[in-house]
Coordinates of C-alpha atoms and ligand atoms in Angstrom, one line a residue:
M1 CA -40.7 -0.5 -301.0
K2 CA -37.9 2.7 -301.0
L3 CA -34.5 1.0 -302.4
S4 CA -32.2 3.1 -300.1
F5 CA -29.1 5.1 -302.4
K6 CA -26.9 2.3 -301.0
I7 CA -29.4 -0.4 -302.1
I8 CA -29.4 0.4 -305.5
F9 CA -25.9 1.4 -305.3
I10 CA -24.3 -2.0 -304.1
L11 CA -26.9 -3.6 -307.0
M12 CA -25.2 -1.6 -309.6
L13 CA -22.0 -2.9 -308.6
C14 CA -22.4 -6.0 -307.5
L15 CA -24.4 -6.9 -311.1
T16 CA -21.0 -4.9 -312.3
F17 CA -18.3 -6.7 -310.3
M18 CA -19.6 -10.3 -309.0
G19 CA -18.8 -11.6 -305.7
C20 CA -18.0 -8.7 -304.3
G21 CA -16.1 -8.0 -300.4
V22 CA -15.3 -5.4 -298.9
D23 CA -13.3 -7.0 -295.6
R24 CA -10.3 -5.2 -297.2
P25 CA -8.7 -2.2 -299.3
P26 CA -9.0 -3.4 -303.0
E27 CA -5.5 -5.1 -304.3
D28 CA -4.0 -3.6 -307.7
G29 CA -7.2 -4.1 -310.2
E30 CA -9.6 -6.6 -308.2
A31 CA -12.9 -5.1 -308.2
N32 CA -14.7 -4.5 -304.9
D33 CA -17.7 -3.0 -303.9
L34 CA -17.0 0.5 -302.3
I35 CA -17.5 1.4 -298.5
V36 CA -20.4 4.5 -299.1
V37 CA -19.1 7.1 -296.5
G38 CA -20.7 10.5 -295.7
F39 CA -18.6 12.7 -294.6
S40 CA -20.3 16.1 -292.8
Q41 CA -17.4 19.1 -292.8
I42 CA -17.9 22.8 -291.3
G43 CA -17.2 24.3 -294.0
A44 CA -14.1 25.4 -295.7
E45 CA -13.3 28.8 -292.9
S46 CA -9.4 27.8 -292.2
N47 CA -6.6 26.8 -294.7
W48 CA -6.7 23.9 -291.6
R49 CA -9.9 23.0 -292.7
V50 CA -9.4 22.9 -295.9
A51 CA -6.2 20.5 -295.6
N52 CA -8.4 18.7 -293.0
T53 CA -10.6 17.8 -296.1
E54 CA -8.7 17.4 -298.6
S55 CA -6.8 14.8 -296.1
I56 CA -9.9 12.5 -295.9
Q57 CA -11.0 13.0 -299.6
A58 CA -7.3 11.3 -299.9
A59 CA -7.8 8.6 -298.0
L60 CA -11.5 7.7 -298.2
S61 CA -10.8 7.6 -302.5
E62 CA -12.9 5.2 -304.9
E63 CA -9.4 3.6 -305.8
N64 CA -9.0 3.2 -302.4
G65 CA -12.6 1.6 -301.6
F66 CA -14.4 4.0 -300.6
M67 CA -17.2 6.4 -302.3
L68 CA -17.2 9.9 -300.5
I69 CA -19.9 11.9 -300.1
L70 CA -19.0 15.2 -298.9
D71 CA -21.5 18.3 -297.2
N72 CA -19.5 21.6 -296.7
A73 CA -22.3 22.9 -294.1
R74 CA -20.9 26.2 -294.5
Q75 CA -20.4 27.2 -290.7
Q76 CA -23.8 26.1 -289.8
Q77 CA -24.7 23.1 -287.7
E78 CA -28.4 23.3 -289.0
N79 CA -26.9 22.6 -292.4
Q80 CA -24.7 19.4 -290.5
L81 CA -27.7 18.2 -289.0
K82 CA -29.9 18.3 -291.9
A83 CA -26.6 16.7 -294.0
V84 CA -26.3 13.5 -291.3
R85 CA -30.2 13.5 -291.5
T86 CA -29.8 12.8 -295.5
F87 CA -26.6 10.5 -294.8
I88 CA -29.2 8.0 -293.0
Q89 CA -31.9 8.4 -295.4
Q90 CA -29.2 7.0 -298.1
G91 CA -28.2 4.4 -295.9
V92 CA -24.5 5.1 -296.1
D93 CA -22.3 2.5 -294.6
Y94 CA -20.2 5.3 -292.2
I95 CA -21.1 8.8 -290.8
V96 CA -18.2 10.7 -290.6
L97 CA -19.0 14.0 -288.6
A98 CA -16.9 17.2 -287.9
P99 CA -19.2 19.2 -285.4
I100 CA -19.1 22.9 -285.6
V101 CA -19.8 22.6 -281.4
E102 CA -19.9 20.0 -279.5
S103 CA -24.0 20.1 -278.0
G104 CA -26.7 19.8 -279.9
W105 CA -26.2 16.2 -281.9
E106 CA -27.7 13.6 -279.3
S107 CA -31.3 13.3 -281.5
V108 CA -29.8 12.9 -285.0
L109 CA -26.7 10.5 -283.7
E110 CA -29.7 8.7 -281.7
E111 CA -31.2 8.0 -285.3
A112 CA -27.7 6.9 -287.0
K113 CA -27.7 4.7 -284.4
R114 CA -31.0 3.0 -284.6
E115 CA -30.1 2.5 -288.5
G116 CA -27.0 0.7 -287.2
I117 CA -24.3 3.2 -288.5
P118 CA -21.1 3.7 -287.5
V119 CA -20.2 7.2 -286.8
I120 CA -17.0 8.7 -286.3
I121 CA -16.3 11.8 -284.9
V122 CA -13.3 14.2 -286.4
D123 CA -11.7 17.2 -285.0
R124 CA -13.9 19.0 -282.4
R125 CA -15.8 16.7 -280.1
V126 CA -19.6 16.2 -279.5
N127 CA -21.0 16.6 -275.6
V128 CA -23.2 13.4 -275.0
G129 CA -24.9 11.6 -272.5
N130 CA -24.2 8.6 -274.4
Q131 CA -21.2 7.4 -275.3
G132 CA -22.3 4.8 -277.3
L133 CA -23.7 7.0 -279.5
Y134 CA -20.3 7.4 -281.5
T135 CA -17.8 4.9 -282.3
T136 CA -14.5 7.1 -282.3
W137 CA -13.0 10.5 -282.2
V138 CA -10.1 11.4 -284.4
G139 CA -8.5 14.7 -283.5
A140 CA -5.9 16.6 -281.4
N141 CA -4.8 17.5 -277.7
F142 CA -6.1 21.5 -278.1
R143 CA -5.5 22.0 -274.5
Q144 CA -1.8 20.1 -274.7
E145 CA -1.7 22.7 -277.3
A146 CA -2.4 25.6 -275.3
E147 CA -0.6 24.4 -272.5
T148 CA 2.0 24.9 -274.7
A149 CA 2.0 27.9 -276.0
V150 CA 1.2 29.4 -272.0
S151 CA 4.4 27.9 -271.4
W152 CA 6.6 29.2 -274.3
L153 CA 5.1 32.5 -273.5
E154 CA 6.5 32.1 -269.7
E155 CA 9.6 31.2 -271.4
E156 CA 9.6 34.0 -273.4
L157 CA 8.9 36.2 -270.6
L158 CA 11.7 35.0 -268.6
S159 CA 14.3 35.1 -271.0
S160 CA 13.8 38.9 -271.5
G161 CA 13.5 39.6 -268.3
R162 CA 9.8 40.7 -268.2
E163 CA 8.4 38.0 -265.4
D164 CA 7.1 40.2 -263.0
E165 CA 5.9 42.5 -265.5
T166 CA 1.9 43.2 -266.4
V167 CA 1.5 41.5 -269.5
N168 CA -2.4 42.8 -271.7
I169 CA -2.7 39.9 -273.6
L170 CA -5.6 40.1 -276.7
H171 CA -7.1 37.0 -276.8
V172 CA -8.5 36.5 -280.3
Q173 CA -11.0 33.7 -280.1
G174 CA -12.5 31.0 -282.6
T175 CA -16.5 29.8 -282.8
L176 CA -17.5 29.3 -279.6
G177 CA -18.5 26.4 -278.3
G178 CA -16.5 24.3 -280.2
T179 CA -13.7 21.8 -278.2
A180 CA -10.5 23.7 -280.3
Q181 CA -12.1 27.2 -278.7
I182 CA -13.0 25.7 -275.4
E183 CA -9.8 24.3 -274.6
R184 CA -7.4 27.0 -276.2
S185 CA -9.0 29.3 -274.2
A186 CA -9.5 27.3 -271.3
G187 CA -5.5 27.0 -271.1
L188 CA -4.6 30.6 -271.8
E189 CA -7.6 31.4 -269.2
A190 CA -5.5 29.2 -266.5
A191 CA -2.5 30.8 -266.9
V192 CA -3.9 34.2 -266.3
E193 CA -5.3 32.7 -262.8
R194 CA -1.3 31.5 -262.6
H195 CA 0.2 34.7 -263.3
S196 CA -1.0 37.8 -261.4
N197 CA 0.9 40.0 -263.6
W198 CA -0.6 38.6 -266.5
V199 CA -4.2 40.2 -267.8
I200 CA -6.9 39.2 -270.6
A201 CA -7.2 42.9 -272.6
A202 CA -9.9 41.5 -274.7
Q203 CA -11.5 38.5 -276.1
L204 CA -12.9 38.7 -279.2
V205 CA -14.6 36.1 -281.6
G206 CA -12.5 35.6 -284.5
E207 CA -14.7 32.9 -285.7
Y208 CA -11.5 31.4 -287.4
T209 CA -11.4 33.1 -290.8
Q210 CA -8.8 36.0 -291.6
A211 CA -11.6 38.9 -292.7
K212 CA -13.6 38.5 -288.7
G213 CA -10.2 38.5 -287.0
Y214 CA -8.7 41.6 -288.8
E215 CA -12.4 43.3 -287.9
V216 CA -12.5 42.8 -284.7
V217 CA -8.8 43.1 -283.9
L218 CA -8.8 46.7 -285.6
E219 CA -11.9 47.5 -284.5
Y220 CA -10.7 47.0 -280.5
L221 CA -6.5 48.6 -281.5
K222 CA -8.6 51.3 -282.7
Q223 CA -9.2 52.1 -279.2
N224 CA -6.5 50.0 -277.3
Q225 CA -3.4 50.1 -278.5
D226 CA -1.7 48.6 -274.7
I227 CA -1.3 45.1 -276.2
D228 CA 2.2 43.1 -275.3
V229 CA 0.3 39.7 -276.7
L230 CA -1.9 38.6 -279.2
Y231 CA -3.3 34.8 -278.7
C232 CA -4.9 33.8 -282.0
E233 CA -6.7 30.5 -282.0
N234 CA -6.0 29.8 -285.6
D235 CA -3.6 30.7 -288.3
D236 CA -6.0 33.0 -290.0
M237 CA -7.1 35.4 -287.3
A238 CA -3.7 35.8 -286.6
F239 CA -2.9 37.0 -290.3
G240 CA -6.3 39.0 -290.0
A241 CA -5.0 40.7 -286.9
M242 CA -1.4 41.0 -288.4
E243 CA -3.3 43.0 -291.4
A244 CA -4.9 45.3 -288.5
M245 CA -1.5 45.4 -286.6
D246 CA 0.1 47.0 -290.0
E247 CA -2.2 49.4 -290.6
L248 CA -2.5 51.1 -287.6
N249 CA 1.6 51.4 -287.6
I250 CA 1.9 48.2 -284.5
A251 CA 5.1 46.4 -284.4
Y252 CA 5.2 42.8 -283.6
G253 CA 6.9 39.6 -283.7
A254 CA 10.4 38.4 -283.3
E255 CA 11.8 41.4 -284.0
G256 CA 10.2 43.8 -281.2
G257 CA 6.4 44.6 -280.0
V258 CA 3.5 42.9 -279.7
I259 CA 4.6 38.9 -278.9
V260 CA 2.3 36.9 -281.8
I261 CA 0.8 33.2 -280.7
S262 CA -1.1 31.6 -283.0
F263 CA -2.8 27.6 -283.5
D264 CA -2.3 25.4 -286.7
A265 CA 1.2 25.8 -287.9
A266 CA -0.3 25.5 -291.6
R267 CA 2.5 26.2 -294.1
T268 CA 2.0 29.9 -294.7
A269 CA 1.7 30.4 -290.8
L270 CA 5.2 28.6 -290.6
E271 CA 6.4 30.9 -293.3
A272 CA 5.1 34.0 -291.6
C273 CA 6.9 32.6 -288.5
M274 CA 10.3 32.3 -290.5
E275 CA 10.1 35.6 -291.2
G276 CA 9.9 36.9 -287.8
K277 CA 5.9 37.6 -287.7
I278 CA 4.9 35.3 -285.9
N279 CA 6.8 34.5 -283.0
L280 CA 5.1 30.8 -282.1
C281 CA 2.9 28.8 -284.2
V282 CA 1.1 25.9 -282.3
E283 CA 0.7 22.7 -284.8
C284 CA -2.5 21.5 -284.7
N285 CA -2.6 18.5 -287.4
P286 CA -5.2 18.7 -289.8
L287 CA -4.3 14.6 -291.7
H288 CA -7.5 12.7 -290.4
G289 CA -7.8 11.0 -293.7
P290 CA -5.9 8.2 -293.1
K291 CA -6.8 7.1 -289.7
V292 CA -10.3 7.6 -290.0
A293 CA -9.6 5.1 -293.8
E294 CA -7.5 2.7 -291.1
L295 CA -10.7 2.8 -288.4
I296 CA -13.4 2.0 -291.1
W297 CA -11.1 -1.3 -292.4
Q298 CA -10.7 -2.2 -288.9
M299 CA -14.7 -2.3 -288.6
E300 CA -15.3 -3.6 -291.9
S301 CA -13.4 -6.5 -290.2
G302 CA -14.9 -6.6 -286.8
V303 CA -12.2 -4.7 -284.7
L304 CA -14.1 -2.3 -282.6
P305 CA -11.6 0.7 -282.5
P306 CA -10.4 2.7 -279.5
K307 CA -12.5 5.6 -278.3
E308 CA -10.1 8.2 -279.3
I309 CA -7.3 8.8 -281.4
F310 CA -5.4 11.6 -281.0
V311 CA -2.8 12.7 -284.5
E312 CA 0.6 14.0 -283.4
E313 CA 1.6 17.4 -283.4
G314 CA 4.3 19.8 -282.1
S315 CA 5.6 23.7 -282.0
F316 CA 6.8 25.9 -284.0
T317 CA 9.5 29.2 -283.4
T318 CA 11.2 31.8 -285.7
E319 CA 14.4 30.3 -284.4
M320 CA 14.1 26.6 -285.5
L321 CA 12.7 27.0 -289.3
T322 CA 14.0 26.9 -292.2
E323 CA 12.9 26.6 -295.7
E324 CA 14.1 23.0 -295.6
I325 CA 11.4 22.1 -292.9
I326 CA 8.5 24.2 -294.4
A327 CA 9.5 22.5 -298.0
G328 CA 8.9 19.3 -296.0
R329 CA 5.4 20.4 -294.3
A330 CA 2.1 17.9 -295.5
Y331 CA -0.1 21.0 -295.5
Ligands
GZL1 C1 -8.7 22.7 -284.5 C2 -10.0 22.8 -285.7 C3 -10.4 24.5 -285.7 C4 -9.1 25.7 -286.1 C5 -9.5 26.5 -287.1 O1 -8.8 21.1 -284.9 O2 -11.4 22.8 -285.2 O3 -11.0 24.8 -286.9 O4 -8.1 25.3 -285.3 C6 -10.5 25.7 -287.9 O5 -7.9 26.9 -288.4 O6 -12.0 26.8 -288.6

């Protein structure tokens, strides 16, 4: 009979620490067997993603009562599907999944459900017919992020007397089909529908990386520089776009030229915003770890968590940022 990883692991632990229990975090010096969690992470494509991974690693640590098995899918959904199936075979206690795109998860989540392994979705969402295939979702309100960006742009144009001018927007999108891209794009596209003088000059896919952002923006700007706003769906692509504009001597930022809007608000972007290189940073909070750990302890004690849990987030402009604010940021 094939003993799953979990059974072997717990047997080893229980032989070592008799009288194990997992209904609460271990007190100092008290030994419990660890809760085994398989985490399928998209990759390490951005500062945001690295911060997200670190947050989950710190929260689901051994001293906090967990054994975390982290898989980096290197931006490939098939790697995530393989990782989740491996977790199921290992008989982990919980699966945490950060899905790269919303589609394609039905069968693997059904397999996890059949084995009685709860699945927690973090960050982007899954699009499944049966919401019972996962226990809960933790993440950001991406559409609200877009509304925050658009509202700020409306105010910025109004205060500079440009509310009736044609506004050409270069839209740099993240990985197509992921919730952050879907909803940050939808917010901008809805605003363009409302403003007859706003024009999306082009939509370029930057895959959330600085390298790809630089590549696609440089290629576009070599052909067309009639751009008033750069709407980048994450900081890393914004940095790539800024590299491209520097190379072509295109002015941008708070002192004039192209208005730069970016999402995530990682520390490096906030520093660029304070220097006036980025006009608006819309925060997307990656610190999901503590909420995930809390959820698991709740479930260990029989409490079913809410179906969705939003993280807190805000936005930052050049005028409001100081060294102190940035030094106090967690990521
Ligand atoms: C947003 C997240 C996005 C970030 C990017 O929650 O899915 O993926 O905005 C990251 O930086 O790559």
